[in-house]
Amino acid sequence: MVIPVFGILLLLLFGSKPTLKLSAPLEPLLGKDPPHRTSPGAATFDVAGLDSIAAVADTGLDSIAAVADGNTPTRTSFIPDAPVHLIRGALDEAACRRFVASAAAHGGWTTGRHHLHPTTDIPAMDLPGGVGTEALDLARDVVLPAIAAAFRPERGVNSLSFRDLFLARYDADPEKGQAGLGKHKDGSVFSFNALLSEDGDDFRGGGTWVEPVGVVRPRRGDILLHRGDLLHEGRPVTSGTRHVLVGFVQVDDDVVDNVGDGNGSRRSELVLRTVASLPLGMVVEVDTGLNPTRVLVTEVSAGGEAAQADVRRGDLLRGLLVGKGEGELTPFDSRTFEDVMGVLAGRKGKGPVRLVVERWAEKGAVNENDDRIK
């Protein structure tokens, strides 16, 4: 569903703070590339199609051994409060082979789309032979309903969406890319990955380590679901090649229930956040796979400078404002991670850092500490 955002959107403010006019205009990025949502009329997912991976304490496994040493926890029938779930057999063998063959036919593997935790991948929509459309349909009409059923049964699927969907490759041969992906958290609310290769035939090793359950080893065609804020890791393959389809899911709780009617009314706003000093106390991810690039706040340290300035996880950083009143704006759009970090580091010792932030507007919310931006 397309959610329109019109013009440069203002933060409505009642108070004595001045109106700031940016020296360079910023068109909204939120809503510019409409997220993918479940198709209208898509079937509700039956949790009988899910297996669950319970927390270590619930499996009877020793927590240190299971999490640190890689013991494989037990799959069970669906458990509502489990941190990890698996969609059993979402893709058959033929479909998995079709996905892998499509990636091989494309051949344009990239490594620069995710700076902090780079993967060797191909955006799903670029996969040839109709596989890109098949991947989008799978994520929209199977994965999103499954996440809603597993983690958000009280809210349903309408508030869920995804934008980033890609096919990643892990290979034991260092000349073909990376063997695994180190411990990290995702910037998304939920994450998923579908195993497209056969464990033992196509590769050995691998698996997804998720805290607190240990190493999860899906079968080919299974789709693993978990919260994005869980620490996790793609364990290195020791031989062969492992292919997975990966996606990141966001939550928009204020989207109306009839989002499928094309009349969504969400809007974004630009606000000014003054961070007292460096270090900022936050982690950002610069996604160079989007045009223009997005600088996304993925973590904010509790009690840190950014948190005190009300910078939030999920905010987009749009630029740095220098000077008072009609200050000079240094936009962050279309900059690399190194460029953004260089601009921020250049402010060290020069007083507070004034960041222009874009976020979804909160209905009826007025913060008297915000400067008004137009």
mmCIF file of C-alpha atoms in Angstrom:
data_model
loop_
_atom_site.group_PDB
_atom_site.id
_atom_site.type_symbol
_atom_site.label_atom_id
_atom_site.label_comp_id
_atom_site.label_asym_id
_atom_site.label_seq_id
_atom_site.Cartn_x
_atom_site.Cartn_y
_atom_site.Cartn_z
ATOM 1 C CA MET A 1 0.000 0.000 0.000
ATOM 2 C CA VAL A 2 1.254 3.478 -0.844
ATOM 3 C CA ILE A 3 1.260 5.895 2.094
ATOM 4 C CA PRO A 4 1.520 9.456 0.749
ATOM 5 C CA VAL A 5 3.639 12.108 2.417
ATOM 6 C CA PHE A 6 3.037 15.596 1.099
ATOM 7 C CA GLY A 7 5.620 18.387 0.888
ATOM 8 C CA ILE A 8 8.094 19.284 3.589
ATOM 9 C CA LEU A 9 6.172 18.500 6.769
ATOM 10 C CA LEU A 10 6.276 20.767 9.801
ATOM 11 C CA LEU A 11 6.387 20.005 13.490
ATOM 12 C CA LEU A 12 3.471 21.941 15.011
ATOM 13 C CA LEU A 13 4.734 23.827 18.013
ATOM 14 C CA PHE A 14 3.125 26.033 20.657
ATOM 15 C CA GLY A 15 5.780 27.859 22.632
ATOM 16 C CA SER A 16 8.452 30.493 22.399
ATOM 17 C CA LYS A 17 10.998 28.543 20.361
ATOM 18 C CA PRO A 18 11.939 30.215 17.051
ATOM 19 C CA THR A 19 11.076 28.883 13.626
ATOM 20 C CA LEU A 20 14.160 27.554 11.893
ATOM 21 C CA LYS A 21 14.476 27.802 8.144
ATOM 22 C CA LEU A 22 16.853 25.250 6.702
ATOM 23 C CA SER A 23 19.504 26.628 4.359
ATOM 24 C CA ALA A 24 18.962 23.603 2.082
ATOM 25 C CA PRO A 25 15.536 22.031 1.533
ATOM 26 C CA LEU A 26 14.871 18.480 2.696
ATOM 27 C CA GLU A 27 12.183 16.487 0.958
ATOM 28 C CA PRO A 28 10.660 13.747 3.163
ATOM 29 C CA LEU A 29 12.274 10.329 2.911
ATOM 30 C CA LEU A 30 9.830 8.437 5.126
ATOM 31 C CA GLY A 31 7.108 7.271 2.791
ATOM 32 C CA LYS A 32 9.137 8.105 -0.329
ATOM 33 C CA ASP A 33 9.620 4.413 -1.078
ATOM 34 C CA PRO A 34 6.355 2.796 0.043
ATOM 35 C CA PRO A 35 6.928 -0.247 2.243
ATOM 36 C CA HIS A 36 5.587 -3.638 1.276
ATOM 37 C CA ARG A 37 2.485 -4.743 3.157
ATOM 38 C CA THR A 38 0.312 -7.799 3.112
ATOM 39 C CA SER A 39 -1.961 -7.930 0.092
ATOM 40 C CA PRO A 40 -5.644 -7.165 0.815
ATOM 41 C CA GLY A 41 -7.507 -10.400 1.432
ATOM 42 C CA ALA A 42 -4.398 -12.430 2.293
ATOM 43 C CA ALA A 43 -5.192 -15.465 4.434
ATOM 44 C CA THR A 44 -4.643 -15.380 8.200
ATOM 45 C CA PHE A 45 -1.695 -17.559 9.195
ATOM 46 C CA ASP A 46 -2.458 -20.668 11.257
ATOM 47 C CA VAL A 47 0.077 -21.051 14.088
ATOM 48 C CA ALA A 48 -0.170 -24.817 13.629
ATOM 49 C CA GLY A 49 2.284 -24.216 10.775
ATOM 50 C CA LEU A 50 4.896 -22.874 13.195
ATOM 51 C CA ASP A 51 7.541 -24.595 15.300
ATOM 52 C CA SER A 52 9.017 -22.723 18.251
ATOM 53 C CA ILE A 53 12.451 -22.514 19.799
ATOM 54 C CA ALA A 54 11.989 -21.876 23.499
ATOM 55 C CA ALA A 55 14.371 -19.944 25.724
ATOM 56 C CA VAL A 56 17.238 -22.013 27.062
ATOM 57 C CA ALA A 57 15.711 -22.227 30.530
ATOM 58 C CA ASP A 58 12.566 -23.730 29.005
ATOM 59 C CA THR A 59 14.441 -26.425 27.048
ATOM 60 C CA GLY A 60 16.309 -27.824 30.025
ATOM 61 C CA LEU A 61 19.657 -27.119 28.319
ATOM 62 C CA ASP A 62 22.443 -25.526 30.295
ATOM 63 C CA SER A 63 22.277 -21.853 29.347
ATOM 64 C CA ILE A 64 26.025 -21.276 29.075
ATOM 65 C CA ALA A 65 26.603 -24.408 27.021
ATOM 66 C CA ALA A 66 23.638 -23.774 24.724
ATOM 67 C CA VAL A 67 24.371 -20.142 24.027
ATOM 68 C CA ALA A 68 28.173 -20.086 24.092
ATOM 69 C CA ASP A 69 29.069 -23.504 22.725
ATOM 70 C CA GLY A 70 26.419 -23.793 20.045
ATOM 71 C CA ASN A 71 24.261 -26.668 21.245
ATOM 72 C CA THR A 72 21.152 -26.956 19.099
ATOM 73 C CA PRO A 73 17.950 -26.319 21.088
ATOM 74 C CA THR A 74 14.888 -28.465 20.559
ATOM 75 C CA ARG A 75 12.070 -27.526 18.163
ATOM 76 C CA THR A 76 8.617 -27.802 19.681
ATOM 77 C CA SER A 77 5.076 -27.161 18.596
ATOM 78 C CA PHE A 78 4.045 -23.500 18.735
ATOM 79 C CA ILE A 79 4.712 -21.713 22.054
ATOM 80 C CA PRO A 80 3.168 -18.205 22.160
ATOM 81 C CA ASP A 81 5.930 -16.628 24.270
ATOM 82 C CA ALA A 82 8.921 -18.242 22.536
ATOM 83 C CA PRO A 83 11.523 -15.755 21.224
ATOM 84 C CA VAL A 84 12.133 -17.665 17.977
ATOM 85 C CA HIS A 85 9.706 -19.377 15.600
ATOM 86 C CA LEU A 86 10.077 -21.325 12.362
ATOM 87 C CA ILE A 87 7.600 -21.522 9.484
ATOM 88 C CA ARG A 88 7.832 -25.183 8.546
ATOM 89 C CA GLY A 89 8.419 -25.918 4.871
ATOM 90 C CA ALA A 90 7.375 -22.519 3.539
ATOM 91 C CA LEU A 91 9.342 -23.276 0.343
ATOM 92 C CA ASP A 92 9.647 -26.682 -1.290
ATOM 93 C CA GLU A 93 12.924 -28.021 -2.696
ATOM 94 C CA ALA A 94 12.165 -26.883 -6.243
ATOM 95 C CA ALA A 95 11.445 -23.315 -5.098
ATOM 96 C CA CYS A 96 14.644 -23.190 -3.055
ATOM 97 C CA ARG A 97 16.683 -24.347 -6.040
ATOM 98 C CA ARG A 98 14.911 -21.787 -8.236
ATOM 99 C CA PHE A 99 15.899 -18.963 -5.866
ATOM 100 C CA VAL A 100 19.550 -20.049 -5.782
ATOM 101 C CA ALA A 101 19.684 -20.487 -9.580
ATOM 102 C CA SER A 102 18.176 -17.027 -10.068
ATOM 103 C CA ALA A 103 20.877 -15.480 -7.862
ATOM 104 C CA ALA A 104 23.564 -17.305 -9.852
ATOM 105 C CA ALA A 105 22.062 -16.056 -13.111
ATOM 106 C CA HIS A 106 22.044 -12.483 -11.792
ATOM 107 C CA GLY A 107 25.599 -12.708 -10.479
ATOM 108 C CA GLY A 108 25.741 -9.101 -9.268
ATOM 109 C CA TRP A 109 26.615 -9.735 -5.639
ATOM 110 C CA THR A 110 27.081 -6.583 -3.547
ATOM 111 C CA THR A 111 28.800 -6.048 -0.199
ATOM 112 C CA GLY A 112 28.134 -2.368 0.545
ATOM 113 C CA ARG A 113 24.415 -2.134 1.259
ATOM 114 C CA HIS A 114 24.747 -2.575 5.038
ATOM 115 C CA HIS A 115 27.807 -0.859 6.436
ATOM 116 C CA LEU A 116 27.929 -2.008 10.054
ATOM 117 C CA HIS A 117 27.022 -5.606 9.329
ATOM 118 C CA PRO A 118 27.724 -6.111 5.621
ATOM 119 C CA THR A 119 26.383 -9.123 3.750
ATOM 120 C CA THR A 120 27.194 -10.520 0.331
ATOM 121 C CA ASP A 121 23.756 -10.161 -1.211
ATOM 122 C CA ILE A 122 21.419 -9.317 -4.073
ATOM 123 C CA PRO A 123 18.264 -7.232 -3.513
ATOM 124 C CA ALA A 124 15.304 -9.594 -3.921
ATOM 125 C CA MET A 125 13.539 -7.409 -6.471
ATOM 126 C CA ASP A 126 16.588 -7.721 -8.749
ATOM 127 C CA LEU A 127 16.383 -11.522 -8.969
ATOM 128 C CA PRO A 128 15.540 -12.522 -12.573
ATOM 129 C CA GLY A 129 13.112 -15.073 -13.981
ATOM 130 C CA GLY A 130 10.159 -13.949 -11.876
ATOM 131 C CA VAL A 131 11.912 -14.968 -8.651
ATOM 132 C CA GLY A 132 12.008 -11.391 -7.365
ATOM 133 C CA THR A 133 8.211 -11.187 -7.532
ATOM 134 C CA GLU A 134 7.957 -14.632 -5.950
ATOM 135 C CA ALA A 135 10.176 -13.509 -3.069
ATOM 136 C CA LEU A 136 8.094 -10.371 -2.483
ATOM 137 C CA ASP A 137 4.870 -12.377 -2.529
ATOM 138 C CA LEU A 138 6.313 -14.875 -0.046
ATOM 139 C CA ALA A 139 7.358 -12.118 2.366
ATOM 140 C CA ARG A 140 4.135 -10.140 1.993
ATOM 141 C CA ASP A 141 1.557 -12.901 2.140
ATOM 142 C CA VAL A 142 3.253 -15.633 4.186
ATOM 143 C CA VAL A 143 5.936 -14.116 6.409
ATOM 144 C CA LEU A 144 4.099 -10.976 7.545
ATOM 145 C CA PRO A 145 0.934 -12.908 8.519
ATOM 146 C CA ALA A 146 3.115 -15.477 10.313
ATOM 147 C CA ILE A 147 4.919 -12.753 12.303
ATOM 148 C CA ALA A 148 1.576 -11.204 13.199
ATOM 149 C CA ALA A 149 0.221 -14.568 14.377
ATOM 150 C CA ALA A 150 3.381 -15.438 16.321
ATOM 151 C CA PHE A 151 4.272 -12.126 17.944
ATOM 152 C CA ARG A 152 1.319 -9.726 17.574
ATOM 153 C CA PRO A 153 -1.974 -11.647 17.533
ATOM 154 C CA GLU A 154 -3.751 -8.766 19.256
ATOM 155 C CA ARG A 155 -2.754 -6.300 16.526
ATOM 156 C CA GLY A 156 -2.965 -8.383 13.376
ATOM 157 C CA VAL A 157 -0.926 -7.909 10.230
ATOM 158 C CA ASN A 158 -1.966 -4.434 9.084
ATOM 159 C CA SER A 159 0.692 -2.617 11.107
ATOM 160 C CA LEU A 160 3.552 -4.716 9.691
ATOM 161 C CA SER A 161 5.634 -3.826 6.640
ATOM 162 C CA PHE A 162 9.070 -4.422 5.184
ATOM 163 C CA ARG A 163 11.310 -2.638 2.720
ATOM 164 C CA ASP A 164 14.628 -4.472 2.790
ATOM 165 C CA LEU A 165 14.528 -7.991 1.331
ATOM 166 C CA PHE A 166 17.625 -9.651 -0.104
ATOM 167 C CA LEU A 167 19.231 -12.994 -0.910
ATOM 168 C CA ALA A 168 22.504 -13.444 0.999
ATOM 169 C CA ARG A 169 25.349 -15.883 0.357
ATOM 170 C CA TYR A 170 27.797 -17.333 2.882
ATOM 171 C CA ASP A 171 30.733 -19.286 1.461
ATOM 172 C CA ALA A 172 33.654 -21.109 3.031
ATOM 173 C CA ASP A 173 35.867 -19.909 0.152
ATOM 174 C CA PRO A 174 37.163 -16.445 1.180
ATOM 175 C CA GLU A 175 37.495 -15.460 -2.485
ATOM 176 C CA LYS A 176 33.702 -15.721 -2.834
ATOM 177 C CA GLY A 177 32.882 -13.527 0.158
ATOM 178 C CA GLN A 178 32.144 -14.000 3.816
ATOM 179 C CA ALA A 179 31.612 -17.276 5.656
ATOM 180 C CA GLY A 180 29.289 -15.831 8.332
ATOM 181 C CA LEU A 181 28.093 -12.671 10.041
ATOM 182 C CA GLY A 182 29.219 -11.609 13.511
ATOM 183 C CA LYS A 183 27.045 -10.958 16.550
ATOM 184 C CA HIS A 184 24.730 -7.982 16.057
ATOM 185 C CA LYS A 185 21.224 -6.603 16.489
ATOM 186 C CA ASP A 186 19.043 -5.481 13.598
ATOM 187 C CA GLY A 187 17.517 -2.043 13.235
ATOM 188 C CA SER A 188 14.152 -3.670 12.531
ATOM 189 C CA VAL A 189 11.444 -4.691 14.997
ATOM 190 C CA PHE A 190 11.342 -8.221 13.546
ATOM 191 C CA SER A 191 13.678 -10.117 11.233
ATOM 192 C CA PHE A 192 13.383 -13.294 9.191
ATOM 193 C CA ASN A 193 15.520 -15.541 7.044
ATOM 194 C CA ALA A 194 14.585 -18.476 4.812
ATOM 195 C CA LEU A 195 17.142 -21.251 4.345
ATOM 196 C CA LEU A 196 17.491 -22.043 0.625
ATOM 197 C CA SER A 197 20.369 -24.559 0.803
ATOM 198 C CA GLU A 198 20.512 -28.139 2.067
ATOM 199 C CA ASP A 199 22.459 -28.548 5.311
ATOM 200 C CA GLY A 200 25.016 -31.340 4.851
ATOM 201 C CA ASP A 201 24.836 -31.380 1.054
ATOM 202 C CA ASP A 202 25.281 -27.750 -0.043
ATOM 203 C CA PHE A 203 27.157 -26.622 3.071
ATOM 204 C CA ARG A 204 28.369 -27.627 6.518
ATOM 205 C CA GLY A 205 28.478 -25.497 9.629
ATOM 206 C CA GLY A 206 26.365 -22.369 9.528
ATOM 207 C CA GLY A 207 23.133 -21.933 11.433
ATOM 208 C CA THR A 208 21.765 -18.865 13.194
ATOM 209 C CA TRP A 209 22.824 -18.284 16.789
ATOM 210 C CA VAL A 210 20.161 -16.307 18.671
ATOM 211 C CA GLU A 211 20.382 -15.202 22.286
ATOM 212 C CA PRO A 212 19.003 -16.731 24.477
ATOM 213 C CA VAL A 213 18.232 -19.978 22.638
ATOM 214 C CA GLY A 214 21.549 -20.953 21.026
ATOM 215 C CA VAL A 215 22.187 -22.120 17.460
ATOM 216 C CA VAL A 216 19.031 -22.672 15.417
ATOM 217 C CA ARG A 217 19.437 -24.944 12.385
ATOM 218 C CA PRO A 218 16.403 -24.675 10.103
ATOM 219 C CA ARG A 219 15.706 -27.243 7.422
ATOM 220 C CA ARG A 220 15.803 -26.158 3.790
ATOM 221 C CA GLY A 221 12.596 -24.237 3.054
ATOM 222 C CA ASP A 222 11.998 -23.216 6.686
ATOM 223 C CA ILE A 223 11.763 -19.520 7.581
ATOM 224 C CA LEU A 224 13.193 -18.360 10.906
ATOM 225 C CA LEU A 225 11.389 -15.482 12.692
ATOM 226 C CA HIS A 226 12.731 -13.448 15.627
ATOM 227 C CA ARG A 227 12.705 -9.973 17.155
ATOM 228 C CA GLY A 228 15.318 -7.671 15.646
ATOM 229 C CA ASP A 229 16.606 -6.532 19.043
ATOM 230 C CA LEU A 230 17.782 -10.036 19.971
ATOM 231 C CA LEU A 231 21.538 -10.448 19.708
ATOM 232 C CA HIS A 232 22.199 -12.946 16.916
ATOM 233 C CA GLU A 233 24.890 -14.225 14.582
ATOM 234 C CA GLY A 234 25.209 -16.054 11.275
ATOM 235 C CA ARG A 235 27.571 -18.895 12.197
ATOM 236 C CA PRO A 236 30.358 -19.393 9.625
ATOM 237 C CA VAL A 237 30.004 -22.220 7.146
ATOM 238 C CA THR A 238 32.962 -24.600 7.233
ATOM 239 C CA SER A 239 32.479 -25.934 3.708
ATOM 240 C CA GLY A 240 30.255 -25.221 0.722
ATOM 241 C CA THR A 241 27.793 -22.358 0.225
ATOM 242 C CA ARG A 242 24.730 -21.376 2.255
ATOM 243 C CA HIS A 243 22.014 -19.168 0.691
ATOM 244 C CA VAL A 244 19.314 -17.403 2.719
ATOM 245 C CA LEU A 245 16.530 -14.950 1.887
ATOM 246 C CA VAL A 246 16.579 -12.205 4.531
ATOM 247 C CA GLY A 247 14.079 -9.473 5.392
ATOM 248 C CA PHE A 248 13.556 -6.785 8.026
ATOM 249 C CA VAL A 249 10.067 -5.940 9.307
ATOM 250 C CA GLN A 250 8.860 -2.666 10.813
ATOM 251 C CA VAL A 251 5.810 -1.896 12.951
ATOM 252 C CA ASP A 252 3.515 1.109 12.463
ATOM 253 C CA ASP A 253 0.977 0.870 15.269
ATOM 254 C CA ASP A 254 -0.914 3.998 14.266
ATOM 255 C CA VAL A 255 -1.666 2.787 10.734
ATOM 256 C CA VAL A 256 -5.415 2.471 10.370
ATOM 257 C CA ASP A 257 -6.887 -1.010 10.063
ATOM 258 C CA ASN A 258 -7.993 -0.461 6.467
ATOM 259 C CA VAL A 259 -4.499 0.255 5.169
ATOM 260 C CA GLY A 260 -5.314 -1.724 2.040
ATOM 261 C CA ASP A 261 -7.780 0.902 0.784
ATOM 262 C CA GLY A 262 -5.073 3.288 -0.447
ATOM 263 C CA ASN A 263 -6.140 6.083 1.894
ATOM 264 C CA GLY A 264 -3.296 5.984 4.424
ATOM 265 C CA SER A 265 -2.738 9.345 6.101
ATOM 266 C CA ARG A 266 0.595 9.067 7.900
ATOM 267 C CA ARG A 267 2.959 11.990 7.703
ATOM 268 C CA SER A 268 6.521 12.557 8.771
ATOM 269 C CA GLU A 269 7.990 15.552 10.541
ATOM 270 C CA LEU A 270 11.377 17.236 10.772
ATOM 271 C CA VAL A 271 12.561 18.085 14.283
ATOM 272 C CA LEU A 272 15.768 19.512 15.674
ATOM 273 C CA ARG A 273 17.645 17.544 18.323
ATOM 274 C CA THR A 274 20.519 19.208 20.189
ATOM 275 C CA VAL A 275 22.962 16.658 21.578
ATOM 276 C CA ALA A 276 25.100 18.166 24.311
ATOM 277 C CA SER A 277 28.446 16.688 23.295
ATOM 278 C CA LEU A 278 30.303 13.844 21.643
ATOM 279 C CA PRO A 279 30.263 10.875 21.833
ATOM 280 C CA LEU A 280 26.623 10.890 20.826
ATOM 281 C CA GLY A 281 25.699 7.568 22.451
ATOM 282 C CA MET A 282 23.964 6.046 19.437
ATOM 283 C CA VAL A 283 24.610 3.661 16.547
ATOM 284 C CA VAL A 284 23.618 4.478 12.983
ATOM 285 C CA GLU A 285 23.402 2.386 9.811
ATOM 286 C CA VAL A 286 23.849 4.032 6.418
ATOM 287 C CA ASP A 287 21.984 2.040 3.761
ATOM 288 C CA THR A 288 23.660 2.796 0.453
ATOM 289 C CA GLY A 289 21.237 0.487 -1.349
ATOM 290 C CA LEU A 290 18.574 3.190 -1.329
ATOM 291 C CA ASN A 291 18.624 6.406 -3.357
ATOM 292 C CA PRO A 292 19.068 8.744 -1.634
ATOM 293 C CA THR A 293 20.753 6.850 1.180
ATOM 294 C CA ARG A 294 19.128 6.630 4.604
ATOM 295 C CA VAL A 295 21.001 7.257 7.844
ATOM 296 C CA LEU A 296 19.011 5.176 10.324
ATOM 297 C CA VAL A 297 19.455 5.222 14.103
ATOM 298 C CA THR A 298 19.593 1.537 15.092
ATOM 299 C CA GLU A 299 20.552 1.816 18.778
ATOM 300 C CA VAL A 300 20.465 4.551 21.411
ATOM 301 C CA SER A 301 22.383 4.080 24.661
ATOM 302 C CA ALA A 302 20.165 4.466 27.716
ATOM 303 C CA GLY A 303 21.167 7.619 29.581
ATOM 304 C CA GLY A 304 23.553 8.717 26.827
ATOM 305 C CA GLU A 305 23.687 12.124 25.173
ATOM 306 C CA ALA A 306 21.443 11.117 22.269
ATOM 307 C CA ALA A 307 18.812 9.599 24.564
ATOM 308 C CA GLN A 308 18.742 12.747 26.675
ATOM 309 C CA ALA A 309 18.160 14.777 23.504
ATOM 310 C CA ASP A 310 15.237 12.478 22.561
ATOM 311 C CA VAL A 311 16.927 10.865 19.590
ATOM 312 C CA ARG A 312 15.098 7.553 19.114
ATOM 313 C CA ARG A 313 15.774 4.177 17.582
ATOM 314 C CA GLY A 314 14.232 4.273 14.105
ATOM 315 C CA ASP A 315 14.838 7.990 13.510
ATOM 316 C CA LEU A 316 16.367 9.092 10.229
ATOM 317 C CA LEU A 317 19.228 11.559 10.537
ATOM 318 C CA ARG A 318 18.787 14.114 7.765
ATOM 319 C CA GLY A 319 21.645 16.488 8.456
ATOM 320 C CA LEU A 320 23.731 18.617 10.783
ATOM 321 C CA LEU A 321 22.749 22.236 11.456
ATOM 322 C CA VAL A 322 25.567 24.668 12.226
ATOM 323 C CA GLY A 323 24.957 28.181 13.487
ATOM 324 C CA LYS A 324 21.943 29.839 15.074
ATOM 325 C CA GLY A 325 18.656 30.892 13.537
ATOM 326 C CA GLU A 326 18.848 30.180 9.819
ATOM 327 C CA GLY A 327 21.809 27.874 10.241
ATOM 328 C CA GLU A 328 23.848 26.177 7.548
ATOM 329 C CA LEU A 329 22.643 22.634 6.888
ATOM 330 C CA THR A 330 24.986 19.793 5.973
ATOM 331 C CA PRO A 331 22.630 17.129 4.560
ATOM 332 C CA PHE A 332 23.311 13.446 5.249
ATOM 333 C CA ASP A 333 21.374 12.253 2.196
ATOM 334 C CA SER A 334 23.462 10.319 -0.362
ATOM 335 C CA ARG A 335 26.525 10.243 1.873
ATOM 336 C CA THR A 336 28.526 7.179 2.773
ATOM 337 C CA PHE A 337 28.933 5.901 6.305
ATOM 338 C CA GLU A 338 32.476 7.316 6.391
ATOM 339 C CA ASP A 339 31.195 10.730 5.223
ATOM 340 C CA VAL A 340 28.517 10.864 7.915
ATOM 341 C CA MET A 341 30.930 9.798 10.664
ATOM 342 C CA GLY A 342 33.493 12.320 9.417
ATOM 343 C CA VAL A 343 31.006 15.192 9.570
ATOM 344 C CA LEU A 344 29.938 14.256 13.089
ATOM 345 C CA ALA A 345 33.500 13.734 14.304
ATOM 346 C CA GLY A 346 34.354 17.170 12.936
ATOM 347 C CA ARG A 347 32.045 18.713 15.533
ATOM 348 C CA LYS A 348 34.030 17.332 18.479
ATOM 349 C CA GLY A 349 35.093 20.140 20.768
ATOM 350 C CA LYS A 350 32.904 22.687 18.968
ATOM 351 C CA GLY A 351 29.946 22.648 21.307
ATOM 352 C CA PRO A 352 26.543 20.949 21.042
ATOM 353 C CA VAL A 353 25.689 18.935 17.943
ATOM 354 C CA ARG A 354 22.408 20.005 16.313
ATOM 355 C CA LEU A 355 20.843 17.180 14.304
ATOM 356 C CA VAL A 356 17.876 17.432 11.951
ATOM 357 C CA VAL A 357 15.825 14.278 12.469
ATOM 358 C CA GLU A 358 12.897 12.880 10.488
ATOM 359 C CA ARG A 359 10.365 10.602 12.154
ATOM 360 C CA TRP A 360 6.726 9.660 11.839
ATOM 361 C CA ALA A 361 4.545 12.358 13.363
ATOM 362 C CA GLU A 362 2.720 11.434 16.538
ATOM 363 C CA LYS A 363 -0.918 12.432 16.510
ATOM 364 C CA GLY A 364 -1.619 15.277 18.907
ATOM 365 C CA ALA A 365 1.932 15.299 20.304
ATOM 366 C CA VAL A 366 3.561 18.682 20.867
ATOM 367 C CA ASN A 367 6.976 18.951 22.471
ATOM 368 C CA GLU A 368 7.670 22.437 23.765
ATOM 369 C CA ASN A 369 11.416 21.765 23.618
ATOM 370 C CA ASP A 370 11.371 21.307 19.830
ATOM 371 C CA ASP A 371 12.474 23.990 17.427
ATOM 372 C CA ARG A 372 10.036 24.387 14.567
ATOM 373 C CA ILE A 373 11.538 23.542 11.199
ATOM 374 C CA LYS A 374 10.292 24.573 7.802
#
